Amino acid sequence: MFDQLIAFFESVSPVWAALFAGIFTWSLTAIGAALVFVFRNPNKKLLDGMLGFTGGVMIAASFWSLLAPAINMSPGESFTKVLPSAIGFALGALFLFALDKLLPHLHLNHPVSKTEGVKTKTPWQKTTLLVLAITLHNIPEGLAVGVLFGGVAAGIPEATIAGALTLAIGIGLQNLPEGLAVSFPLRRAGMSKTKSFMYGQSSALVEPAAAVIGALAVGFFTPILPYALAFAAGAMIFVVIEEVVPETQQGDNSDIATLGFVGGFIVMMMLDVALG
């Protein structure tokens, strides 16, 4: 099955491949959000464990799929070899830091009074703020997938179709709980199942677009690939530390969330080593 996927993605252009991969990761978010039609009130321990799983996948993907290839493909020795990755990593974190400060958004389980970002004259609805918060998560994920496909187009040995697909699969797996994490709080707040689903899946619509942008950027400017991979890694790490980890440590299920984090890291590491 995986070999057939590789053969298919090798037969299309990298930009189309990035788009298809982005649509796949979005579809997993939609499936997670659609669980609102199946379950009335999911177990809070399960939700916290799945959110921890999300963080573990993102951390593992940041190193195994992004930072390690970025360092390996950089020329030079010692500090010269790692410098592009260090610069890209810092720029990725700063990019998400800027978005976090500018874009109005609300973390899960927080009151509207805790809204972050630029204050608007007319207060935004809590649903919109929640969707924007998850959308922030998804921008670096889409970029990461697209950048890897762009590296394949550029003929970089460290960037492979198998590696890009593995990253897409890992991101898709952690998108399941993200869709669920948006749709269920909205449902509990009184929103209809259909609207809860629509808001939940819409948080990942940015991923196909970000994937295409990442592939195009690397295709036009091949030398930026190490910087771009590290950029995506820095953005993902920022999201995990600034948003995912604090969310998992609230309430009474921090141990379960931590174990979920470990499980997510192990799953992504095994996927990357075995398939990538």
PDB file of C-alpha atoms in Angstrom:
ATOM      1  CA  MET A   1       0.000   0.000   0.000  1.00  0.00           C
ATOM      2  CA  PHE A   2       2.709   2.471   0.975  1.00  0.00           C
ATOM      3  CA  ASP A   3       4.714   1.569  -2.139  1.00  0.00           C
ATOM      4  CA  GLN A   4       1.648   2.254  -4.269  1.00  0.00           C
ATOM      5  CA  LEU A   5       1.263   5.659  -2.639  1.00  0.00           C
ATOM      6  CA  ILE A   6       4.903   6.445  -3.371  1.00  0.00           C
ATOM      7  CA  ALA A   7       4.444   5.406  -7.013  1.00  0.00           C
ATOM      8  CA  PHE A   8       1.392   7.659  -7.332  1.00  0.00           C
ATOM      9  CA  PHE A   9       3.065  10.696  -5.798  1.00  0.00           C
ATOM     10  CA  GLU A  10       6.136  10.161  -7.983  1.00  0.00           C
ATOM     11  CA  SER A  11       3.868  10.343 -11.038  1.00  0.00           C
ATOM     12  CA  VAL A  12       2.563  13.851 -10.302  1.00  0.00           C
ATOM     13  CA  SER A  13       4.302  17.188  -9.961  1.00  0.00           C
ATOM     14  CA  PRO A  14       5.576  18.136  -6.488  1.00  0.00           C
ATOM     15  CA  VAL A  15       3.094  21.003  -6.225  1.00  0.00           C
ATOM     16  CA  TRP A  16       0.175  18.681  -6.942  1.00  0.00           C
ATOM     17  CA  ALA A  17       1.680  16.128  -4.558  1.00  0.00           C
ATOM     18  CA  ALA A  18       1.865  18.786  -1.828  1.00  0.00           C
ATOM     19  CA  LEU A  19      -1.749  19.768  -2.506  1.00  0.00           C
ATOM     20  CA  PHE A  20      -2.949  16.150  -2.312  1.00  0.00           C
ATOM     21  CA  ALA A  21      -0.990  15.603   0.913  1.00  0.00           C
ATOM     22  CA  GLY A  22      -2.444  18.807   2.370  1.00  0.00           C
ATOM     23  CA  ILE A  23      -5.953  17.675   1.463  1.00  0.00           C
ATOM     24  CA  PHE A  24      -5.238  14.356   3.169  1.00  0.00           C
ATOM     25  CA  THR A  25      -4.134  16.021   6.411  1.00  0.00           C
ATOM     26  CA  TRP A  26      -7.198  18.295   6.274  1.00  0.00           C
ATOM     27  CA  SER A  27      -9.465  15.274   5.739  1.00  0.00           C
ATOM     28  CA  LEU A  28      -8.212  13.695   8.972  1.00  0.00           C
ATOM     29  CA  THR A  29      -9.155  16.885  10.809  1.00  0.00           C
ATOM     30  CA  ALA A  30     -12.599  16.670   9.202  1.00  0.00           C
ATOM     31  CA  ILE A  31     -12.951  13.038  10.336  1.00  0.00           C
ATOM     32  CA  GLY A  32     -12.037  14.051  13.882  1.00  0.00           C
ATOM     33  CA  ALA A  33     -14.549  16.891  13.798  1.00  0.00           C
ATOM     34  CA  ALA A  34     -17.207  14.531  12.382  1.00  0.00           C
ATOM     35  CA  LEU A  35     -17.045  12.440  15.562  1.00  0.00           C
ATOM     36  CA  VAL A  36     -19.386  15.059  17.001  1.00  0.00           C
ATOM     37  CA  PHE A  37     -22.142  13.236  15.083  1.00  0.00           C
ATOM     38  CA  VAL A  38     -21.224   9.910  16.724  1.00  0.00           C
ATOM     39  CA  PHE A  39     -20.409  10.657  20.356  1.00  0.00           C
ATOM     40  CA  ARG A  40     -22.484  12.790  22.686  1.00  0.00           C
ATOM     41  CA  ASN A  41     -19.823  13.632  25.264  1.00  0.00           C
ATOM     42  CA  PRO A  42     -16.365  12.039  24.885  1.00  0.00           C
ATOM     43  CA  ASN A  43     -14.337  11.158  27.942  1.00  0.00           C
ATOM     44  CA  LYS A  44     -12.198  14.079  29.143  1.00  0.00           C
ATOM     45  CA  LYS A  45      -9.299  11.728  29.883  1.00  0.00           C
ATOM     46  CA  LEU A  46      -9.409  10.500  26.292  1.00  0.00           C
ATOM     47  CA  LEU A  47      -9.406  14.052  24.948  1.00  0.00           C
ATOM     48  CA  ASP A  48      -6.438  15.059  27.088  1.00  0.00           C
ATOM     49  CA  GLY A  49      -4.535  11.920  26.126  1.00  0.00           C
ATOM     50  CA  MET A  50      -5.170  12.588  22.431  1.00  0.00           C
ATOM     51  CA  LEU A  51      -4.060  16.194  22.781  1.00  0.00           C
ATOM     52  CA  GLY A  52      -0.843  14.976  24.409  1.00  0.00           C
ATOM     53  CA  PHE A  53      -0.447  12.533  21.502  1.00  0.00           C
ATOM     54  CA  THR A  54      -0.668  15.513  19.138  1.00  0.00           C
ATOM     55  CA  GLY A  55       2.226  17.250  20.877  1.00  0.00           C
ATOM     56  CA  GLY A  56       4.382  14.120  20.792  1.00  0.00           C
ATOM     57  CA  VAL A  57       3.854  13.656  17.059  1.00  0.00           C
ATOM     58  CA  MET A  58       4.725  17.286  16.344  1.00  0.00           C
ATOM     59  CA  ILE A  59       7.927  17.195  18.399  1.00  0.00           C
ATOM     60  CA  ALA A  60       9.093  13.935  16.801  1.00  0.00           C
ATOM     61  CA  ALA A  61       8.238  15.157  13.298  1.00  0.00           C
ATOM     62  CA  SER A  62      10.111  18.392  13.935  1.00  0.00           C
ATOM     63  CA  PHE A  63      13.342  16.502  14.506  1.00  0.00           C
ATOM     64  CA  TRP A  64      13.141  13.288  12.477  1.00  0.00           C
ATOM     65  CA  SER A  65      11.401  14.736   9.403  1.00  0.00           C
ATOM     66  CA  LEU A  66      12.633  18.333   9.383  1.00  0.00           C
ATOM     67  CA  LEU A  67      15.650  19.301  11.494  1.00  0.00           C
ATOM     68  CA  ALA A  68      17.784  16.198  10.908  1.00  0.00           C
ATOM     69  CA  PRO A  69      17.404  16.356   7.088  1.00  0.00           C
ATOM     70  CA  ALA A  70      18.040  20.119   7.166  1.00  0.00           C
ATOM     71  CA  ILE A  71      21.325  19.637   9.007  1.00  0.00           C
ATOM     72  CA  ASN A  72      22.394  16.712   6.805  1.00  0.00           C
ATOM     73  CA  MET A  73      21.844  18.603   3.557  1.00  0.00           C
ATOM     74  CA  SER A  74      23.693  21.743   4.687  1.00  0.00           C
ATOM     75  CA  PRO A  75      27.269  22.149   3.377  1.00  0.00           C
ATOM     76  CA  GLY A  76      30.337  22.735   5.507  1.00  0.00           C
ATOM     77  CA  GLU A  77      31.448  21.357   8.851  1.00  0.00           C
ATOM     78  CA  SER A  78      30.913  22.070  12.539  1.00  0.00           C
ATOM     79  CA  PHE A  79      29.097  25.374  13.186  1.00  0.00           C
ATOM     80  CA  THR A  80      28.926  26.191   9.486  1.00  0.00           C
ATOM     81  CA  LYS A  81      26.924  23.048   8.819  1.00  0.00           C
ATOM     82  CA  VAL A  82      24.341  23.670  11.524  1.00  0.00           C
ATOM     83  CA  LEU A  83      24.014  27.442  11.041  1.00  0.00           C
ATOM     84  CA  PRO A  84      21.304  27.360   8.311  1.00  0.00           C
ATOM     85  CA  SER A  85      19.165  25.104  10.486  1.00  0.00           C
ATOM     86  CA  ALA A  86      19.681  27.306  13.543  1.00  0.00           C
ATOM     87  CA  ILE A  87      18.700  30.418  11.593  1.00  0.00           C
ATOM     88  CA  GLY A  88      15.682  28.761   9.995  1.00  0.00           C
ATOM     89  CA  PHE A  89      14.535  27.316  13.319  1.00  0.00           C
ATOM     90  CA  ALA A  90      14.711  30.709  15.009  1.00  0.00           C
ATOM     91  CA  LEU A  91      12.858  32.412  12.142  1.00  0.00           C
ATOM     92  CA  GLY A  92      10.092  29.794  12.261  1.00  0.00           C
ATOM     93  CA  ALA A  93       9.565  30.285  15.980  1.00  0.00           C
ATOM     94  CA  LEU A  94       9.607  34.079  15.586  1.00  0.00           C
ATOM     95  CA  PHE A  95       7.099  33.859  12.729  1.00  0.00           C
ATOM     96  CA  LEU A  96       4.613  31.967  14.920  1.00  0.00           C
ATOM     97  CA  PHE A  97       5.396  34.312  17.810  1.00  0.00           C
ATOM     98  CA  ALA A  98       4.415  37.266  15.614  1.00  0.00           C
ATOM     99  CA  LEU A  99       1.213  35.561  14.448  1.00  0.00           C
ATOM    100  CA  ASP A 100       0.393  34.698  18.046  1.00  0.00           C
ATOM    101  CA  LYS A 101       0.692  38.344  19.030  1.00  0.00           C
ATOM    102  CA  LEU A 102      -1.179  39.722  16.007  1.00  0.00           C
ATOM    103  CA  LEU A 103      -3.972  37.253  15.251  1.00  0.00           C
ATOM    104  CA  PRO A 104      -6.875  37.287  17.730  1.00  0.00           C
ATOM    105  CA  HIS A 105      -7.385  33.735  19.041  1.00  0.00           C
ATOM    106  CA  LEU A 106      -8.495  31.798  22.099  1.00  0.00           C
ATOM    107  CA  HIS A 107      -6.960  28.668  23.589  1.00  0.00           C
ATOM    108  CA  LEU A 108      -9.133  25.668  24.360  1.00  0.00           C
ATOM    109  CA  ASN A 109     -11.031  25.738  27.668  1.00  0.00           C
ATOM    110  CA  HIS A 110     -10.237  29.424  28.239  1.00  0.00           C
ATOM    111  CA  PRO A 111     -12.836  32.185  28.783  1.00  0.00           C
ATOM    112  CA  VAL A 112     -13.184  34.908  26.158  1.00  0.00           C
ATOM    113  CA  SER A 113     -11.488  37.314  28.582  1.00  0.00           C
ATOM    114  CA  LYS A 114      -8.272  35.355  27.911  1.00  0.00           C
ATOM    115  CA  THR A 115      -8.310  36.160  24.186  1.00  0.00           C
ATOM    116  CA  GLU A 116      -4.794  36.695  22.803  1.00  0.00           C
ATOM    117  CA  GLY A 117      -3.599  38.833  19.919  1.00  0.00           C
ATOM    118  CA  VAL A 118      -4.568  42.306  18.786  1.00  0.00           C
ATOM    119  CA  LYS A 119      -7.683  43.591  20.483  1.00  0.00           C
ATOM    120  CA  THR A 120     -10.517  44.426  18.083  1.00  0.00           C
ATOM    121  CA  LYS A 121     -13.124  47.167  18.460  1.00  0.00           C
ATOM    122  CA  THR A 122     -15.898  44.617  18.022  1.00  0.00           C
ATOM    123  CA  PRO A 123     -15.329  41.468  20.129  1.00  0.00           C
ATOM    124  CA  TRP A 124     -15.068  38.325  18.025  1.00  0.00           C
ATOM    125  CA  GLN A 125     -17.207  35.297  18.798  1.00  0.00           C
ATOM    126  CA  LYS A 126     -15.624  32.533  20.850  1.00  0.00           C
ATOM    127  CA  THR A 127     -16.115  30.033  18.019  1.00  0.00           C
ATOM    128  CA  THR A 128     -14.127  32.170  15.601  1.00  0.00           C
ATOM    129  CA  LEU A 129     -11.364  32.666  18.146  1.00  0.00           C
ATOM    130  CA  LEU A 130     -11.122  28.910  18.805  1.00  0.00           C
ATOM    131  CA  VAL A 131     -10.898  28.099  15.096  1.00  0.00           C
ATOM    132  CA  LEU A 132      -8.168  30.709  14.624  1.00  0.00           C
ATOM    133  CA  ALA A 133      -6.186  29.177  17.494  1.00  0.00           C
ATOM    134  CA  ILE A 134      -6.195  25.738  15.831  1.00  0.00           C
ATOM    135  CA  THR A 135      -5.482  27.332  12.463  1.00  0.00           C
ATOM    136  CA  LEU A 136      -2.245  28.685  13.951  1.00  0.00           C
ATOM    137  CA  HIS A 137      -1.285  25.059  14.687  1.00  0.00           C
ATOM    138  CA  ASN A 138      -1.903  24.009  11.117  1.00  0.00           C
ATOM    139  CA  ILE A 139       0.120  26.617   9.221  1.00  0.00           C
ATOM    140  CA  PRO A 140       3.564  25.126  10.040  1.00  0.00           C
ATOM    141  CA  GLU A 141       2.237  21.604   9.491  1.00  0.00           C
ATOM    142  CA  GLY A 142       1.147  22.396   5.950  1.00  0.00           C
ATOM    143  CA  LEU A 143       4.384  24.240   5.240  1.00  0.00           C
ATOM    144  CA  ALA A 144       6.439  21.291   6.470  1.00  0.00           C
ATOM    145  CA  VAL A 145       4.760  18.842   4.104  1.00  0.00           C
ATOM    146  CA  GLY A 146       5.043  21.221   1.139  1.00  0.00           C
ATOM    147  CA  VAL A 147       8.691  22.004   1.791  1.00  0.00           C
ATOM    148  CA  LEU A 148       9.607  18.313   1.720  1.00  0.00           C
ATOM    149  CA  PHE A 149       7.834  17.786  -1.599  1.00  0.00           C
ATOM    150  CA  GLY A 150       9.575  20.880  -2.926  1.00  0.00           C
ATOM    151  CA  GLY A 151      12.897  19.363  -1.878  1.00  0.00           C
ATOM    152  CA  VAL A 152      12.077  16.238  -3.883  1.00  0.00           C
ATOM    153  CA  ALA A 153      11.487  18.410  -6.955  1.00  0.00           C
ATOM    154  CA  ALA A 154      14.834  20.094  -6.405  1.00  0.00           C
ATOM    155  CA  GLY A 155      16.572  16.698  -6.414  1.00  0.00           C
ATOM    156  CA  ILE A 156      17.862  16.942  -2.846  1.00  0.00           C
ATOM    157  CA  PRO A 157      18.830  13.396  -1.736  1.00  0.00           C
ATOM    158  CA  GLU A 158      17.720  13.981   1.864  1.00  0.00           C
ATOM    159  CA  ALA A 159      14.199  14.913   0.688  1.00  0.00           C
ATOM    160  CA  THR A 160      12.243  11.868  -0.460  1.00  0.00           C
ATOM    161  CA  ILE A 161       8.666  11.083  -1.432  1.00  0.00           C
ATOM    162  CA  ALA A 162       8.610   8.440   1.306  1.00  0.00           C
ATOM    163  CA  GLY A 163       9.764  10.973   3.894  1.00  0.00           C
ATOM    164  CA  ALA A 164       7.189  13.549   2.785  1.00  0.00           C
ATOM    165  CA  LEU A 165       4.397  10.966   2.849  1.00  0.00           C
ATOM    166  CA  THR A 166       5.455   9.751   6.278  1.00  0.00           C
ATOM    167  CA  LEU A 167       5.303  13.301   7.607  1.00  0.00           C
ATOM    168  CA  ALA A 168       1.862  13.783   6.047  1.00  0.00           C
ATOM    169  CA  ILE A 169       0.634  10.556   7.670  1.00  0.00           C
ATOM    170  CA  GLY A 170       1.984  11.605  11.061  1.00  0.00           C
ATOM    171  CA  ILE A 171       0.431  15.057  10.821  1.00  0.00           C
ATOM    172  CA  GLY A 172      -2.832  13.498   9.683  1.00  0.00           C
ATOM    173  CA  LEU A 173      -2.871  11.219  12.731  1.00  0.00           C
ATOM    174  CA  GLN A 174      -2.453  14.129  15.108  1.00  0.00           C
ATOM    175  CA  ASN A 175      -5.050  16.156  13.196  1.00  0.00           C
ATOM    176  CA  LEU A 176      -7.753  13.719  14.264  1.00  0.00           C
ATOM    177  CA  PRO A 177      -7.789  14.900  17.888  1.00  0.00           C
ATOM    178  CA  GLU A 178      -7.405  18.518  16.758  1.00  0.00           C
ATOM    179  CA  GLY A 179     -10.673  18.400  14.815  1.00  0.00           C
ATOM    180  CA  LEU A 180     -12.331  16.699  17.747  1.00  0.00           C
ATOM    181  CA  ALA A 181     -10.873  19.251  20.173  1.00  0.00           C
ATOM    182  CA  VAL A 182     -12.626  22.066  18.306  1.00  0.00           C
ATOM    183  CA  SER A 183     -15.974  20.494  17.468  1.00  0.00           C
ATOM    184  CA  PHE A 184     -16.851  19.024  20.877  1.00  0.00           C
ATOM    185  CA  PRO A 185     -16.350  22.183  22.966  1.00  0.00           C
ATOM    186  CA  LEU A 186     -18.538  24.037  20.471  1.00  0.00           C
ATOM    187  CA  ARG A 187     -21.198  21.341  20.730  1.00  0.00           C
ATOM    188  CA  ARG A 188     -21.105  21.503  24.535  1.00  0.00           C
ATOM    189  CA  ALA A 189     -21.540  25.270  24.292  1.00  0.00           C
ATOM    190  CA  GLY A 190     -24.879  24.751  22.537  1.00  0.00           C
ATOM    191  CA  MET A 191     -23.938  24.901  18.851  1.00  0.00           C
ATOM    192  CA  SER A 192     -25.615  22.439  16.484  1.00  0.00           C
ATOM    193  CA  LYS A 193     -23.751  19.302  15.423  1.00  0.00           C
ATOM    194  CA  THR A 194     -23.502  20.506  11.834  1.00  0.00           C
ATOM    195  CA  LYS A 195     -22.080  23.892  12.760  1.00  0.00           C
ATOM    196  CA  SER A 196     -19.675  22.319  15.264  1.00  0.00           C
ATOM    197  CA  PHE A 197     -18.397  20.021  12.520  1.00  0.00           C
ATOM    198  CA  MET A 198     -18.051  22.857   9.995  1.00  0.00           C
ATOM    199  CA  TYR A 199     -16.021  24.983  12.405  1.00  0.00           C
ATOM    200  CA  GLY A 200     -13.912  21.986  13.433  1.00  0.00           C
ATOM    201  CA  GLN A 201     -12.900  20.988   9.915  1.00  0.00           C
ATOM    202  CA  SER A 202     -12.402  24.564   8.729  1.00  0.00           C
ATOM    203  CA  SER A 203      -9.479  24.999  11.129  1.00  0.00           C
ATOM    204  CA  ALA A 204      -7.341  22.804   8.841  1.00  0.00           C
ATOM    205  CA  LEU A 205      -8.340  24.320   5.490  1.00  0.00           C
ATOM    206  CA  VAL A 206      -5.115  26.328   5.644  1.00  0.00           C
ATOM    207  CA  GLU A 207      -2.997  23.161   5.382  1.00  0.00           C
ATOM    208  CA  PRO A 208      -3.417  22.464   1.619  1.00  0.00           C
ATOM    209  CA  ALA A 209      -2.683  26.121   0.837  1.00  0.00           C
ATOM    210  CA  ALA A 210       0.348  26.208   3.134  1.00  0.00           C
ATOM    211  CA  ALA A 211       1.632  22.949   1.594  1.00  0.00           C
ATOM    212  CA  VAL A 212       1.438  24.396  -1.911  1.00  0.00           C
ATOM    213  CA  ILE A 213       3.181  27.605  -0.788  1.00  0.00           C
ATOM    214  CA  GLY A 214       5.973  25.560   0.818  1.00  0.00           C
ATOM    215  CA  ALA A 215       6.490  23.443  -2.316  1.00  0.00           C
ATOM    216  CA  LEU A 216       6.508  26.473  -4.616  1.00  0.00           C
ATOM    217  CA  ALA A 217       8.919  28.419  -2.419  1.00  0.00           C
ATOM    218  CA  VAL A 218      11.499  25.639  -2.375  1.00  0.00           C
ATOM    219  CA  GLY A 219      10.964  24.917  -6.080  1.00  0.00           C
ATOM    220  CA  PHE A 220      11.858  28.499  -6.988  1.00  0.00           C
ATOM    221  CA  PHE A 221      14.615  28.924  -4.411  1.00  0.00           C
ATOM    222  CA  THR A 222      16.319  25.573  -3.904  1.00  0.00           C
ATOM    223  CA  PRO A 223      19.141  26.915  -1.662  1.00  0.00           C
ATOM    224  CA  ILE A 224      16.588  27.867   1.001  1.00  0.00           C
ATOM    225  CA  LEU A 225      15.556  24.234   1.589  1.00  0.00           C
ATOM    226  CA  PRO A 226      17.607  23.702   4.816  1.00  0.00           C
ATOM    227  CA  TYR A 227      16.305  27.026   6.123  1.00  0.00           C
ATOM    228  CA  ALA A 228      12.728  26.152   5.095  1.00  0.00           C
ATOM    229  CA  LEU A 229      12.766  22.740   6.768  1.00  0.00           C
ATOM    230  CA  ALA A 230      14.164  24.210   9.975  1.00  0.00           C
ATOM    231  CA  PHE A 231      11.680  27.108   9.709  1.00  0.00           C
ATOM    232  CA  ALA A 232       8.786  24.632   9.730  1.00  0.00           C
ATOM    233  CA  ALA A 233      10.369  22.783  12.667  1.00  0.00           C
ATOM    234  CA  GLY A 234      10.781  25.988  14.683  1.00  0.00           C
ATOM    235  CA  ALA A 235       7.174  26.973  14.027  1.00  0.00           C
ATOM    236  CA  MET A 236       5.908  23.551  15.093  1.00  0.00           C
ATOM    237  CA  ILE A 237       7.990  23.512  18.271  1.00  0.00           C
ATOM    238  CA  PHE A 238       6.697  26.976  19.166  1.00  0.00           C
ATOM    239  CA  VAL A 239       3.117  25.753  18.802  1.00  0.00           C
ATOM    240  CA  VAL A 240       3.746  22.702  20.993  1.00  0.00           C
ATOM    241  CA  ILE A 241       5.454  24.591  23.816  1.00  0.00           C
ATOM    242  CA  GLU A 242       3.262  27.690  23.724  1.00  0.00           C
ATOM    243  CA  GLU A 243      -0.119  26.057  23.239  1.00  0.00           C
ATOM    244  CA  VAL A 244      -0.297  22.250  23.226  1.00  0.00           C
ATOM    245  CA  VAL A 245       1.777  21.476  26.334  1.00  0.00           C
ATOM    246  CA  PRO A 246       0.043  24.049  28.583  1.00  0.00           C
ATOM    247  CA  GLU A 247      -3.349  22.712  27.480  1.00  0.00           C
ATOM    248  CA  THR A 248      -2.369  19.141  28.355  1.00  0.00           C
ATOM    249  CA  GLN A 249      -1.217  20.108  31.857  1.00  0.00           C
ATOM    250  CA  GLN A 250      -4.465  21.740  32.922  1.00  0.00           C
ATOM    251  CA  GLY A 251      -6.928  19.850  35.072  1.00  0.00           C
ATOM    252  CA  ASP A 252      -6.582  16.403  36.604  1.00  0.00           C
ATOM    253  CA  ASN A 253      -5.361  14.436  33.582  1.00  0.00           C
ATOM    254  CA  SER A 254      -1.827  15.763  33.182  1.00  0.00           C
ATOM    255  CA  ASP A 255      -0.259  12.309  33.645  1.00  0.00           C
ATOM    256  CA  ILE A 256      -2.498  10.812  30.954  1.00  0.00           C
ATOM    257  CA  ALA A 257      -1.665  13.679  28.620  1.00  0.00           C
ATOM    258  CA  THR A 258       2.038  13.198  29.277  1.00  0.00           C
ATOM    259  CA  LEU A 259       1.791   9.485  28.475  1.00  0.00           C
ATOM    260  CA  GLY A 260      -0.121  10.410  25.328  1.00  0.00           C
ATOM    261  CA  PHE A 261       2.730  12.758  24.413  1.00  0.00           C
ATOM    262  CA  VAL A 262       5.256   9.943  24.833  1.00  0.00           C
ATOM    263  CA  GLY A 263       3.092   7.636  22.743  1.00  0.00           C
ATOM    264  CA  GLY A 264       2.768  10.209  19.971  1.00  0.00           C
ATOM    265  CA  PHE A 265       6.523  10.741  19.898  1.00  0.00           C
ATOM    266  CA  ILE A 266       7.167   6.993  19.664  1.00  0.00           C
ATOM    267  CA  VAL A 267       4.608   6.500  16.882  1.00  0.00           C
ATOM    268  CA  MET A 268       6.018   9.330  14.759  1.00  0.00           C
ATOM    269  CA  MET A 269       9.615   8.248  15.355  1.00  0.00           C
ATOM    270  CA  MET A 270       8.800   4.688  14.293  1.00  0.00           C
ATOM    271  CA  LEU A 271       6.893   5.860  11.230  1.00  0.00           C
ATOM    272  CA  ASP A 272       9.731   8.117  10.129  1.00  0.00           C
ATOM    273  CA  VAL A 273      12.474   5.541  10.626  1.00  0.00           C
ATOM    274  CA  ALA A 274      10.499   2.608   9.210  1.00  0.00           C
ATOM    275  CA  LEU A 275       8.877   4.370   6.252  1.00  0.00           C
ATOM    276  CA  GLY A 276      10.864   7.552   5.626  1.00  0.00           C
TER     277      GLY A 276
END
